[in-house]
PDB file of C-alpha atoms in Angstrom:
ATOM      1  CA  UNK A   1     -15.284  14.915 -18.661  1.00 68.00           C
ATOM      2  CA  UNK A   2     -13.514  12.363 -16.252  1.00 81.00           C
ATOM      3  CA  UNK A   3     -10.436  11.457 -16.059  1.00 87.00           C
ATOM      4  CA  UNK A   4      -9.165   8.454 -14.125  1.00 90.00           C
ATOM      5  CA  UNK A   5      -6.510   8.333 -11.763  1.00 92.00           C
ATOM      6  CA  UNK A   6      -4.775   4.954 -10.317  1.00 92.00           C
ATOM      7  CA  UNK A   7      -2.292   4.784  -7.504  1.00 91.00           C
ATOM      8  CA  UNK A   8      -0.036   1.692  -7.981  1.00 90.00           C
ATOM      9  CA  UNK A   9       2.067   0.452  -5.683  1.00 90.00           C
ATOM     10  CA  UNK A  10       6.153   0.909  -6.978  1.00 90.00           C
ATOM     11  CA  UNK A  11       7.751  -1.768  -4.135  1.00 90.00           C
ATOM     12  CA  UNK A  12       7.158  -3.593  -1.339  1.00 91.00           C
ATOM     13  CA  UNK A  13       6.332  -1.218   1.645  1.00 92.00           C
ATOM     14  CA  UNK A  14       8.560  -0.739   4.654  1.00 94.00           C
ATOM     15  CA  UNK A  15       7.754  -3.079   7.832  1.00 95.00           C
ATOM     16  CA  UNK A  16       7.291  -0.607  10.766  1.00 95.00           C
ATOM     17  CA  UNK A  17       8.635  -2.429  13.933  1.00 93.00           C
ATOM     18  CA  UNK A  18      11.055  -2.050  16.561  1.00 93.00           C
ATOM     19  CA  UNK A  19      14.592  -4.273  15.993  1.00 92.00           C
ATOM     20  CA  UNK A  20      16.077  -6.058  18.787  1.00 90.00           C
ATOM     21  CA  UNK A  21      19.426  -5.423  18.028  1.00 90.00           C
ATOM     22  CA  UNK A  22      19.359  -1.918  17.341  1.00 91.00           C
ATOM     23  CA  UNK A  23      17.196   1.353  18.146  1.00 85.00           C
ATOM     24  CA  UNK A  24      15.547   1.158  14.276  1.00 92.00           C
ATOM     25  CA  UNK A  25      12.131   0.935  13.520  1.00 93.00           C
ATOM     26  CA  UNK A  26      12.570  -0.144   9.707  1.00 95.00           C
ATOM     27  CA  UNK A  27      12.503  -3.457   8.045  1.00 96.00           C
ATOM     28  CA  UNK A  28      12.554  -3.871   3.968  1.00 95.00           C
ATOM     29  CA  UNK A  29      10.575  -7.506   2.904  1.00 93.00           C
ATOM     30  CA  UNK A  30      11.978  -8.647  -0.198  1.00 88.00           C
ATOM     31  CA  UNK A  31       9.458 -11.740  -0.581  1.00 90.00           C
ATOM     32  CA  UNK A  32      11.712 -14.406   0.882  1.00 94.00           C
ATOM     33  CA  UNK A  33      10.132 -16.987   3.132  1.00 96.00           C
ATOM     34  CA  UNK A  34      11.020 -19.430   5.503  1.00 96.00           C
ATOM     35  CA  UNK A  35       9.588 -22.849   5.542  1.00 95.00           C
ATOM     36  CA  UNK A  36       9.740 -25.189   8.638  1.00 94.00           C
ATOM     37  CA  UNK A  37       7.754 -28.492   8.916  1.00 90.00           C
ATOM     38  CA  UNK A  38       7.791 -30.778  11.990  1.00 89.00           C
ATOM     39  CA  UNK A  39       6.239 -33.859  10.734  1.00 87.00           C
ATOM     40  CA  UNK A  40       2.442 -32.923   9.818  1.00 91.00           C
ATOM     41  CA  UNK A  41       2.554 -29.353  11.152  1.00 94.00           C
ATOM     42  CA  UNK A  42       4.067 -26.375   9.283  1.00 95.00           C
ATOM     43  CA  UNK A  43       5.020 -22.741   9.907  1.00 95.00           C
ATOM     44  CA  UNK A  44       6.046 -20.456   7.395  1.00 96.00           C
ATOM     45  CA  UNK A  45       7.567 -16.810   7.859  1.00 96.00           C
ATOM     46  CA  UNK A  46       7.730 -13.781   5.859  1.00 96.00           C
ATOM     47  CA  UNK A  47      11.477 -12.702   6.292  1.00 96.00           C
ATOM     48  CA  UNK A  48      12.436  -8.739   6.722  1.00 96.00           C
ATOM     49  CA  UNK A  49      15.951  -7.189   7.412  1.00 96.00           C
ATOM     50  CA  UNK A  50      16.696  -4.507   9.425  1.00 95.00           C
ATOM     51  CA  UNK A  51      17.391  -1.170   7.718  1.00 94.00           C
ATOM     52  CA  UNK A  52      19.864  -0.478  10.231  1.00 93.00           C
ATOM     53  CA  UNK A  53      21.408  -3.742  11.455  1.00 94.00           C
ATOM     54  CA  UNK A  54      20.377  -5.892   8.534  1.00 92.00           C
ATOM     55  CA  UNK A  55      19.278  -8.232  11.555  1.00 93.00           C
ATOM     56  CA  UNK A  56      16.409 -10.364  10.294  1.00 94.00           C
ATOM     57  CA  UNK A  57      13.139 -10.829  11.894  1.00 94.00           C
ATOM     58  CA  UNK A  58      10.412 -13.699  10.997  1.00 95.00           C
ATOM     59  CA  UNK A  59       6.473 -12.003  10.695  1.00 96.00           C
ATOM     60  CA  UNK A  60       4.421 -15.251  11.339  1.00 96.00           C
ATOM     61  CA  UNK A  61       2.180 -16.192   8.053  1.00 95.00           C
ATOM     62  CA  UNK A  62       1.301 -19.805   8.892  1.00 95.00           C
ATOM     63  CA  UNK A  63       1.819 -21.399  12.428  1.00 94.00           C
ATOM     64  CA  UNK A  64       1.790 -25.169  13.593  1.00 94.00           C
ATOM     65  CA  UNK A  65      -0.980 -25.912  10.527  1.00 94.00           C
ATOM     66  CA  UNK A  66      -1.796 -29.052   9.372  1.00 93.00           C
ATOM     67  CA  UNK A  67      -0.097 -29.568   6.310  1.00 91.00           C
ATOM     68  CA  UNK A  68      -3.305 -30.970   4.686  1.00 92.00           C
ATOM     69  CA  UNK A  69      -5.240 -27.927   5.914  1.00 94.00           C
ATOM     70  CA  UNK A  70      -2.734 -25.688   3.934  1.00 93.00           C
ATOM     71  CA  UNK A  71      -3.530 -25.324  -0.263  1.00 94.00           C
ATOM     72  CA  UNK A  72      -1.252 -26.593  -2.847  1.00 93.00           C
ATOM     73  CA  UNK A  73      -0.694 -22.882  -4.593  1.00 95.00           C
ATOM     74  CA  UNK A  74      -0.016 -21.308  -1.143  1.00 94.00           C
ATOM     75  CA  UNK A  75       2.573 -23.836  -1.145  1.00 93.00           C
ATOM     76  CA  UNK A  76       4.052 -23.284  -4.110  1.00 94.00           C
ATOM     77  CA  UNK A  77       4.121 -20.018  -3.357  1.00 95.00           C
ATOM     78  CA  UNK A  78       5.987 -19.644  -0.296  1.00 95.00           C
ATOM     79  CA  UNK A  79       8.070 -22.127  -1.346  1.00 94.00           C
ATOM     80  CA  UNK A  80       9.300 -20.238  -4.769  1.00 95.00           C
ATOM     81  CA  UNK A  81       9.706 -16.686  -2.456  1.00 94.00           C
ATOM     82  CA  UNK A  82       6.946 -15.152  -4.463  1.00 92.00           C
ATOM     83  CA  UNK A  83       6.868 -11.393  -3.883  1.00 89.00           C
ATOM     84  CA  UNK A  84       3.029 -11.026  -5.250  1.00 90.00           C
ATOM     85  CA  UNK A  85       2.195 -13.292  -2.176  1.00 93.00           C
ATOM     86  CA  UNK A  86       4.823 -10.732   0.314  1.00 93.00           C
ATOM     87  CA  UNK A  87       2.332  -7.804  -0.994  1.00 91.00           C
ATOM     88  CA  UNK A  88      -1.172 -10.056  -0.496  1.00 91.00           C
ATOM     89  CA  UNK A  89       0.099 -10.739   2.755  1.00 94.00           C
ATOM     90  CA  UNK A  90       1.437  -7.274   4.118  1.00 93.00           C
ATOM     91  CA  UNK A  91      -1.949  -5.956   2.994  1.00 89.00           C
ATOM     92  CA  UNK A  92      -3.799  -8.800   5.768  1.00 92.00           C
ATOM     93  CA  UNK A  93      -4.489  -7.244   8.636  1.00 91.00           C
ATOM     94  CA  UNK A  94      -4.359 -10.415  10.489  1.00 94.00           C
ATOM     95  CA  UNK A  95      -1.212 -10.890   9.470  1.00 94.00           C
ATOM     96  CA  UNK A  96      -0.692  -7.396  10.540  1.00 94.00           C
ATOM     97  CA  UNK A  97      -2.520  -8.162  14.028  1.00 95.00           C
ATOM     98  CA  UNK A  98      -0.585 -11.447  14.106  1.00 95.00           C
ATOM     99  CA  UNK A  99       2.354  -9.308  14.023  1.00 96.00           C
ATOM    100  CA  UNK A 100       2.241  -5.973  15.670  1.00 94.00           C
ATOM    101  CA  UNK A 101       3.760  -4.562  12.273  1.00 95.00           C
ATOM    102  CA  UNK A 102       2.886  -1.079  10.872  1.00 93.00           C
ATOM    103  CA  UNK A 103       3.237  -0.595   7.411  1.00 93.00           C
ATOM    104  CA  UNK A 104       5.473   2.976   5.716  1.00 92.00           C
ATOM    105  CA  UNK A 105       4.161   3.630   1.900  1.00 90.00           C
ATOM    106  CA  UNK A 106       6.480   6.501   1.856  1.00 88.00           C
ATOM    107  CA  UNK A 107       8.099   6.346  -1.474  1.00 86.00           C
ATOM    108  CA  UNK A 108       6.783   3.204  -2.726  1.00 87.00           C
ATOM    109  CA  UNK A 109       3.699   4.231  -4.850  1.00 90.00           C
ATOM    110  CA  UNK A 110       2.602   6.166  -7.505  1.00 90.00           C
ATOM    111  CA  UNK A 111       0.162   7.992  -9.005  1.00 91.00           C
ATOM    112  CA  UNK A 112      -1.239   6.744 -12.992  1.00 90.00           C
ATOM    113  CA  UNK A 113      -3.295  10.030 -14.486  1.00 87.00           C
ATOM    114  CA  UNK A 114      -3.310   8.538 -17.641  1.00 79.00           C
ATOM    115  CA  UNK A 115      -1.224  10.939 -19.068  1.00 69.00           C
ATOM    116  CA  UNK A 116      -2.954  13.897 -18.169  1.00 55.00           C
ATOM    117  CA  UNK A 117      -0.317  16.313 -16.708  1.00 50.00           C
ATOM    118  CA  UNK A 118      -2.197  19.699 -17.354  1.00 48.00           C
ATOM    119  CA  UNK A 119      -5.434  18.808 -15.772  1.00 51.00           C
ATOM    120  CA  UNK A 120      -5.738  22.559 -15.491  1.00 48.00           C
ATOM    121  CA  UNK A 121      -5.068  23.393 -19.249  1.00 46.00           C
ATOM    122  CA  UNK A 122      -8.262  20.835 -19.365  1.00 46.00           C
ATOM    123  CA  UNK A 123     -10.579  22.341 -17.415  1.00 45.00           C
ATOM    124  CA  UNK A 124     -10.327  25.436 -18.816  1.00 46.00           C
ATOM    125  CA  UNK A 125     -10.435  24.498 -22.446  1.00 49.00           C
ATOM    126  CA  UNK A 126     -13.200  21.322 -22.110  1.00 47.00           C
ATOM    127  CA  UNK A 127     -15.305  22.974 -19.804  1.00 59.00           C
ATOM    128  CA  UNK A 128     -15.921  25.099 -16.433  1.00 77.00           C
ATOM    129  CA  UNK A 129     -15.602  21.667 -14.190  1.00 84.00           C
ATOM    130  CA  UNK A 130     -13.972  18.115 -14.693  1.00 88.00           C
ATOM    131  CA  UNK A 131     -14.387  14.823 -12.729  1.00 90.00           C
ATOM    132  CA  UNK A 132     -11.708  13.005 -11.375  1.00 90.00           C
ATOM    133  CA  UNK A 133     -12.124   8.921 -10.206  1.00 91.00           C
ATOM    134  CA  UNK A 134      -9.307   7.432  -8.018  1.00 91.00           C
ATOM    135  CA  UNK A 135      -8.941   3.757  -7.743  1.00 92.00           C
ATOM    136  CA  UNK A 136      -6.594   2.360  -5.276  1.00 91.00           C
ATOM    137  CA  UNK A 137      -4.930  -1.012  -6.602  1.00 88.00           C
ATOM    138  CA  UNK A 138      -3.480  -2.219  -3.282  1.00 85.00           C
ATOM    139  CA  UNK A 139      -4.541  -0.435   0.213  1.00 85.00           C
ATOM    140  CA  UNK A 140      -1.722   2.187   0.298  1.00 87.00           C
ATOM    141  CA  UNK A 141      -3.054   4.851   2.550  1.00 89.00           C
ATOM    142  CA  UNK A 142      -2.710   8.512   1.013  1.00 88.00           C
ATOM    143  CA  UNK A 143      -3.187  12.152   2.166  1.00 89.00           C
ATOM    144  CA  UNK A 144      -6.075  13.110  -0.187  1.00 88.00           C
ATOM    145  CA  UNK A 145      -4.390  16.514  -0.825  1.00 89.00           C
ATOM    146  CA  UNK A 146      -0.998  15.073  -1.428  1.00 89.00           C
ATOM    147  CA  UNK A 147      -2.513  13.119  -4.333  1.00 89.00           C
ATOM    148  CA  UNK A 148      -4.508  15.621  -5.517  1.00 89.00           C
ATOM    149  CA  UNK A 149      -2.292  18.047  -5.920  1.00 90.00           C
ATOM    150  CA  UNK A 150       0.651  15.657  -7.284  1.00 89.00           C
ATOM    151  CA  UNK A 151      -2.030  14.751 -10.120  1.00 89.00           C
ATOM    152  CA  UNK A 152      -3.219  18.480 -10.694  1.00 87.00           C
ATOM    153  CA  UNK A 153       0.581  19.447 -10.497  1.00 88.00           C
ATOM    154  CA  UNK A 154      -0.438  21.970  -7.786  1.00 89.00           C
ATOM    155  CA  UNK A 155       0.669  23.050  -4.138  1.00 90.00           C
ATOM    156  CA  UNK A 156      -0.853  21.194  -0.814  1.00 88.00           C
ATOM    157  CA  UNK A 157      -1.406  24.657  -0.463  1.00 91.00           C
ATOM    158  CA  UNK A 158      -3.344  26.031  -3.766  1.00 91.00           C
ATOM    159  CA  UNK A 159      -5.635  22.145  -3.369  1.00 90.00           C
ATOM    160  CA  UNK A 160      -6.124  23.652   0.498  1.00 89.00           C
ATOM    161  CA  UNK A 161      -7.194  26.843  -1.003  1.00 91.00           C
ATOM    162  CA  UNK A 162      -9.659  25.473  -3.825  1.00 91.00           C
ATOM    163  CA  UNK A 163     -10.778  22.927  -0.781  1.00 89.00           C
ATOM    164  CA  UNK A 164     -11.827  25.982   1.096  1.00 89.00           C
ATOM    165  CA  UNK A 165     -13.547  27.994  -1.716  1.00 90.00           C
ATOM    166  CA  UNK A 166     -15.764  25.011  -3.272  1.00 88.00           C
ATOM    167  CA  UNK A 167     -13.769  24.355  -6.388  1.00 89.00           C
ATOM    168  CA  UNK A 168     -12.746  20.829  -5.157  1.00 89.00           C
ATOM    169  CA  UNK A 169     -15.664  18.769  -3.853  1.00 89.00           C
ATOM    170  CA  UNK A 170     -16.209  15.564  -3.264  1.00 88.00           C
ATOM    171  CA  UNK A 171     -18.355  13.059  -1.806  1.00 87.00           C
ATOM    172  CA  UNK A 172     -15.494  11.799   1.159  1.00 86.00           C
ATOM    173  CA  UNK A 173     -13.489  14.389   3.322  1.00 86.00           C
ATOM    174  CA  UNK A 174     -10.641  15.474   1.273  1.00 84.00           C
ATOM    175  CA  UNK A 175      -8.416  16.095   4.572  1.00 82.00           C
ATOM    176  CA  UNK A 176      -6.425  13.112   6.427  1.00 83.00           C
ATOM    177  CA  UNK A 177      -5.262   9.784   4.844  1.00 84.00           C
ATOM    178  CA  UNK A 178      -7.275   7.136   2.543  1.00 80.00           C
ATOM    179  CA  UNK A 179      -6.681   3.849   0.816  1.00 83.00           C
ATOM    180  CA  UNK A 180     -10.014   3.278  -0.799  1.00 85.00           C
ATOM    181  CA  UNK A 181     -11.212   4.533  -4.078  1.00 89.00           C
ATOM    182  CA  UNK A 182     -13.194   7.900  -4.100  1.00 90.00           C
ATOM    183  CA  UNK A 183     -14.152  10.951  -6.934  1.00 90.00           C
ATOM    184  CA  UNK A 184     -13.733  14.224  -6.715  1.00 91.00           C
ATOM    185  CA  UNK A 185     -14.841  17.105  -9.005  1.00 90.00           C
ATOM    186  CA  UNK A 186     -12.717  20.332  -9.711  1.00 89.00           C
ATOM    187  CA  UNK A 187     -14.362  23.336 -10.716  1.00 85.00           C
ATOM    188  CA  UNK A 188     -13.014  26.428 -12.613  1.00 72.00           C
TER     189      UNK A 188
END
């Protein structure tokens, strides 16, 4: 049997980066952008506020482009504040680069199992093993075990222990973080 398993994104992720008004690290994006031409030369900025200060800082998306070299739609985009286009571009890593930004997925995902709370009740009722697909819809990088055991509605602890005895393989290390898709099988 497998089941499949999505982890969707809830919000925007937090903007790791040092203010320069105060000592926090945190910035919130809430897809507003700032739009600056200077005759046929644009920037554009992604705008984030301080958690603690509500200071904001500009994370440089376009700079001194040609505003022929620039698409229509991106346009459009930036210019309606589109928060689909906030997500596309915290998810660049040049953009990332660009910036020197980190990005915190606590609390700002979740996990789809298609309605299959008692994965165990499965198992043991279907058949001695089940196999589990994970597709990632955006890069949000997850402990392995975390998810696992949030969809099996287990401990980090008891997914540890089944890690450990061979009733949870799969074909990626199951330890540290992730943010690509990978299967696992569970075995009763």
């Amino acid at each position: 049997m497998l089941e499949n398993w999505v982890v969707v994104p809830t919000c925007l992720p937090l903007v790791l980066r040092r203010c320069h008004a105060c000592a926090s690290e945190r910035f919130r994006v809430n897809g507003k952008f700032r739009v600056n031409a200077n005759h046929k030369l644009i920037d554009a900025w992604l705008l984030a506020l301080c958690t603690g200060c509500e200071d904001t800082a500009k994370l440089t998306v376009l700079e001194r482009m040609n505003v022929r070299s620039v698409r229509p739609e991106l346009l459009d985009r930036l210019h309606d504040n589109d928060p689909g286009l906030a997500a596309e571009l915290l998810q660049d890593p040049v953009v990332r680069r660009r910036n020197r930004i980190a990005l915190d997925w606590d609390n700002a995902w979740r996990l789809d199992t298609g309605g299959s709370d008692h994965l165990d009740r499965e198992v043991s009722e279907v058949s001695d093993a089940i196999d589990v697909s994970v597709r990632f819809v955006a890069r949000i990088p997850v402990r392995r075990v975390q998810l696992i055991a949030e969809g099996c509605g287990l401990s980090r602890a008891e997914v540890g222990r089944l890690i450990t005895e061979g009733n949870l393989v799969s074909a990626v290390r199951l330890s540290g973080k992730l943010s690509g898709d990978f299967t696992f099988t569970l075995k009763r």
